[in-house]
């Protein structure tokens, strides 16, 4: 029996709950799920950070947005609530109502956008605080930072039929 098997089991239960709420039911790996929507594909997975007295399972969301006229290039989200990087990409992201509103929707640790000229899809990668599972040995506790209804609805709208992917 592994020392952390109970921790892993609880993290898996929390992950399954969250993935189902987001509509990501296709199993890719033990802690990775995917779901197809009208506007693209959402993949959610846990990134495990191991420390001596704790484990943190961070939620990593990848949005593959298809069928839109987003510019090629890269940009990164700065905690100052703005996109930096390629000026054309940053301006497009800042002007996009749903993508620019991500920070007011969910607490973002990091975010990035990339699209190569040859790609038909753009990729937005997010690491968020909501959705994480935290376990500590001292003091002994575990905590699942649940996504609230507004966050779940907002993330689903990014790829659902509610997303106006050509709106800038």
Short mmCIF file of C-alpha atoms in Angstrom, two decimals:
data_model
loop_
_atom_site.label_atom_id
_atom_site.label_comp_id
_atom_site.label_asym_id
_atom_site.label_seq_id
_atom_site.Cartn_x
_atom_site.Cartn_y
_atom_site.Cartn_z
CA UNK A 1 0.00 0.00 0.00
CA UNK A 2 1.36 3.37 -0.98
CA UNK A 3 1.73 6.05 1.66
CA UNK A 4 -0.28 8.63 -0.28
CA UNK A 5 -2.89 6.33 -1.84
CA UNK A 6 -5.72 7.81 0.25
CA UNK A 7 -4.67 11.35 -0.75
CA UNK A 8 -4.57 10.34 -4.41
CA UNK A 9 -8.00 8.72 -4.11
CA UNK A 10 -9.53 11.87 -2.61
CA UNK A 11 -7.91 14.05 -5.26
CA UNK A 12 -9.30 11.74 -7.95
CA UNK A 13 -12.82 12.00 -6.51
CA UNK A 14 -12.59 15.80 -6.44
CA UNK A 15 -11.23 15.83 -10.00
CA UNK A 16 -14.00 13.56 -11.33
CA UNK A 17 -16.66 15.81 -9.78
CA UNK A 18 -15.16 18.92 -11.32
CA UNK A 19 -14.55 17.35 -14.76
CA UNK A 20 -18.16 16.15 -14.92
CA UNK A 21 -19.45 19.61 -13.97
CA UNK A 22 -17.44 21.11 -16.83
CA UNK A 23 -18.72 18.51 -19.31
CA UNK A 24 -15.34 16.80 -19.79
CA UNK A 25 -16.12 13.09 -19.66
CA UNK A 26 -13.69 11.58 -22.19
CA UNK A 27 -10.88 9.85 -20.26
CA UNK A 28 -7.39 10.63 -21.54
CA UNK A 29 -5.33 9.67 -18.47
CA UNK A 30 -6.06 9.00 -14.77
CA UNK A 31 -6.26 12.71 -13.92
CA UNK A 32 -7.02 14.10 -17.37
CA UNK A 33 -10.38 14.49 -19.13
CA UNK A 34 -11.56 16.10 -22.34
CA UNK A 35 -14.84 17.34 -23.74
CA UNK A 36 -15.89 18.59 -27.18
CA UNK A 37 -18.06 21.66 -27.52
CA UNK A 38 -19.38 23.78 -30.37
CA UNK A 39 -16.39 26.13 -30.23
CA UNK A 40 -13.61 23.58 -29.70
CA UNK A 41 -12.24 21.20 -27.10
CA UNK A 42 -11.68 21.65 -23.36
CA UNK A 43 -9.11 19.46 -21.62
CA UNK A 44 -8.78 19.51 -17.83
CA UNK A 45 -6.04 17.83 -15.84
CA UNK A 46 -4.40 17.94 -12.46
CA UNK A 47 -0.73 18.87 -12.21
CA UNK A 48 0.61 17.34 -9.01
CA UNK A 49 3.11 19.37 -6.96
CA UNK A 50 4.79 17.23 -4.33
CA UNK A 51 6.30 18.74 -1.21
CA UNK A 52 7.62 17.03 1.89
CA UNK A 53 4.56 17.77 4.04
CA UNK A 54 1.98 18.48 1.36
CA UNK A 55 0.60 17.78 -2.08
CA UNK A 56 -1.13 20.26 -4.30
CA UNK A 57 -3.10 19.20 -7.36
CA UNK A 58 -3.37 22.30 -9.55
CA UNK A 59 -6.11 22.54 -12.15
CA UNK A 60 -4.77 23.03 -15.68
CA UNK A 61 -7.36 23.86 -18.34
CA UNK A 62 -6.55 23.83 -22.06
CA UNK A 63 -9.05 25.42 -24.42
CA UNK A 64 -8.54 24.57 -28.11
CA UNK A 65 -10.61 27.22 -29.91
CA UNK A 66 -11.45 26.37 -33.52
CA UNK A 67 -12.95 28.19 -36.47
CA UNK A 68 -12.11 31.77 -35.71
CA UNK A 69 -10.01 34.61 -37.03
CA UNK A 70 -7.67 35.01 -34.05
CA UNK A 71 -4.24 36.32 -34.97
CA UNK A 72 -1.15 34.13 -34.96
CA UNK A 73 1.32 34.67 -32.14
CA UNK A 74 1.67 34.30 -28.40
CA UNK A 75 0.54 36.23 -25.34
CA UNK A 76 0.66 35.71 -21.59
CA UNK A 77 -1.64 36.92 -18.84
CA UNK A 78 -0.07 39.26 -16.32
CA UNK A 79 -1.44 39.51 -12.82
CA UNK A 80 -2.03 43.20 -13.53
CA UNK A 81 -5.10 41.98 -15.43
CA UNK A 82 -3.85 42.40 -18.97
CA UNK A 83 -2.32 40.35 -21.79
CA UNK A 84 1.29 40.92 -22.85
CA UNK A 85 3.24 39.59 -25.80
CA UNK A 86 2.63 40.02 -29.51
CA UNK A 87 0.82 43.40 -29.78
CA UNK A 88 -1.72 42.16 -32.36
CA UNK A 89 -2.58 39.15 -30.19
CA UNK A 90 -2.71 41.18 -26.96
CA UNK A 91 -5.01 43.76 -28.55
CA UNK A 92 -7.27 41.03 -29.96
CA UNK A 93 -7.49 39.28 -26.58
CA UNK A 94 -8.13 42.56 -24.75
CA UNK A 95 -10.96 43.35 -27.17
CA UNK A 96 -12.56 39.90 -26.98
CA UNK A 97 -15.40 40.16 -24.46
CA UNK A 98 -15.30 36.59 -23.13
CA UNK A 99 -11.55 35.96 -23.19
CA UNK A 100 -10.69 39.33 -21.66
CA UNK A 101 -13.23 38.70 -18.90
CA UNK A 102 -11.54 35.50 -17.70
CA UNK A 103 -9.88 37.23 -14.74
CA UNK A 104 -13.20 38.47 -13.39
CA UNK A 105 -14.70 35.02 -13.93
CA UNK A 106 -12.10 32.84 -12.21
CA UNK A 107 -8.94 33.34 -10.14
CA UNK A 108 -6.16 32.72 -12.68
CA UNK A 109 -2.64 31.83 -11.59
CA UNK A 110 -1.22 31.74 -15.11
CA UNK A 111 -2.66 31.96 -18.61
CA UNK A 112 -1.20 31.85 -22.08
CA UNK A 113 -2.44 32.05 -25.66
CA UNK A 114 -0.74 30.67 -28.75
CA UNK A 115 -1.57 30.13 -32.36
CA UNK A 116 0.85 29.31 -35.13
CA UNK A 117 0.20 30.65 -38.61
CA UNK A 118 -0.29 27.10 -39.90
CA UNK A 119 -2.75 26.12 -37.13
CA UNK A 120 -6.52 26.24 -37.56
CA UNK A 121 -7.00 26.31 -33.78
CA UNK A 122 -5.79 28.67 -31.09
CA UNK A 123 -4.88 27.34 -27.65
CA UNK A 124 -5.54 29.05 -24.33
CA UNK A 125 -3.87 27.42 -21.31
CA UNK A 126 -5.06 28.30 -17.80
CA UNK A 127 -3.87 27.31 -14.34
CA UNK A 128 -6.51 28.32 -11.82
CA UNK A 129 -6.91 28.33 -8.05
CA UNK A 130 -10.53 27.13 -8.10
CA UNK A 131 -10.58 23.43 -8.88
CA UNK A 132 -7.38 22.67 -6.96
CA UNK A 133 -7.06 19.95 -4.33
CA UNK A 134 -4.73 20.64 -1.40
CA UNK A 135 -3.49 18.14 1.19
CA UNK A 136 -1.14 18.86 4.09
CA UNK A 137 0.33 16.57 6.72
CA UNK A 138 0.92 19.33 9.31
CA UNK A 139 -1.70 20.39 10.16
CA UNK A 140 -3.55 17.34 8.84
CA UNK A 141 -6.14 18.57 6.36
CA UNK A 142 -7.35 18.27 2.81
CA UNK A 143 -9.33 20.84 0.91
CA UNK A 144 -10.95 20.96 -2.50
CA UNK A 145 -11.31 24.52 -3.81
CA UNK A 146 -14.60 24.00 -5.62
CA UNK A 147 -15.60 25.82 -8.75
CA UNK A 148 -18.76 27.79 -8.08
CA UNK A 149 -21.72 27.84 -10.48
CA UNK A 150 -20.67 31.12 -12.09
CA UNK A 151 -17.16 29.80 -12.83
CA UNK A 152 -18.46 26.52 -14.26
CA UNK A 153 -21.01 28.31 -16.45
CA UNK A 154 -18.44 30.83 -17.66
CA UNK A 155 -15.88 28.19 -18.59
CA UNK A 156 -18.50 26.13 -20.42
CA UNK A 157 -19.68 29.23 -22.30
CA UNK A 158 -16.16 29.77 -23.64
CA UNK A 159 -16.55 26.67 -25.78
CA UNK A 160 -20.27 26.18 -25.87
CA UNK A 161 -22.88 27.49 -28.23
CA UNK A 162 -22.87 30.74 -26.25
CA UNK A 163 -19.37 31.65 -27.42
CA UNK A 164 -19.24 34.19 -30.21
CA UNK A 165 -15.77 33.28 -31.43
CA UNK A 166 -15.70 35.98 -34.10
CA UNK A 167 -16.67 38.75 -31.69
CA UNK A 168 -13.85 41.20 -31.14
#
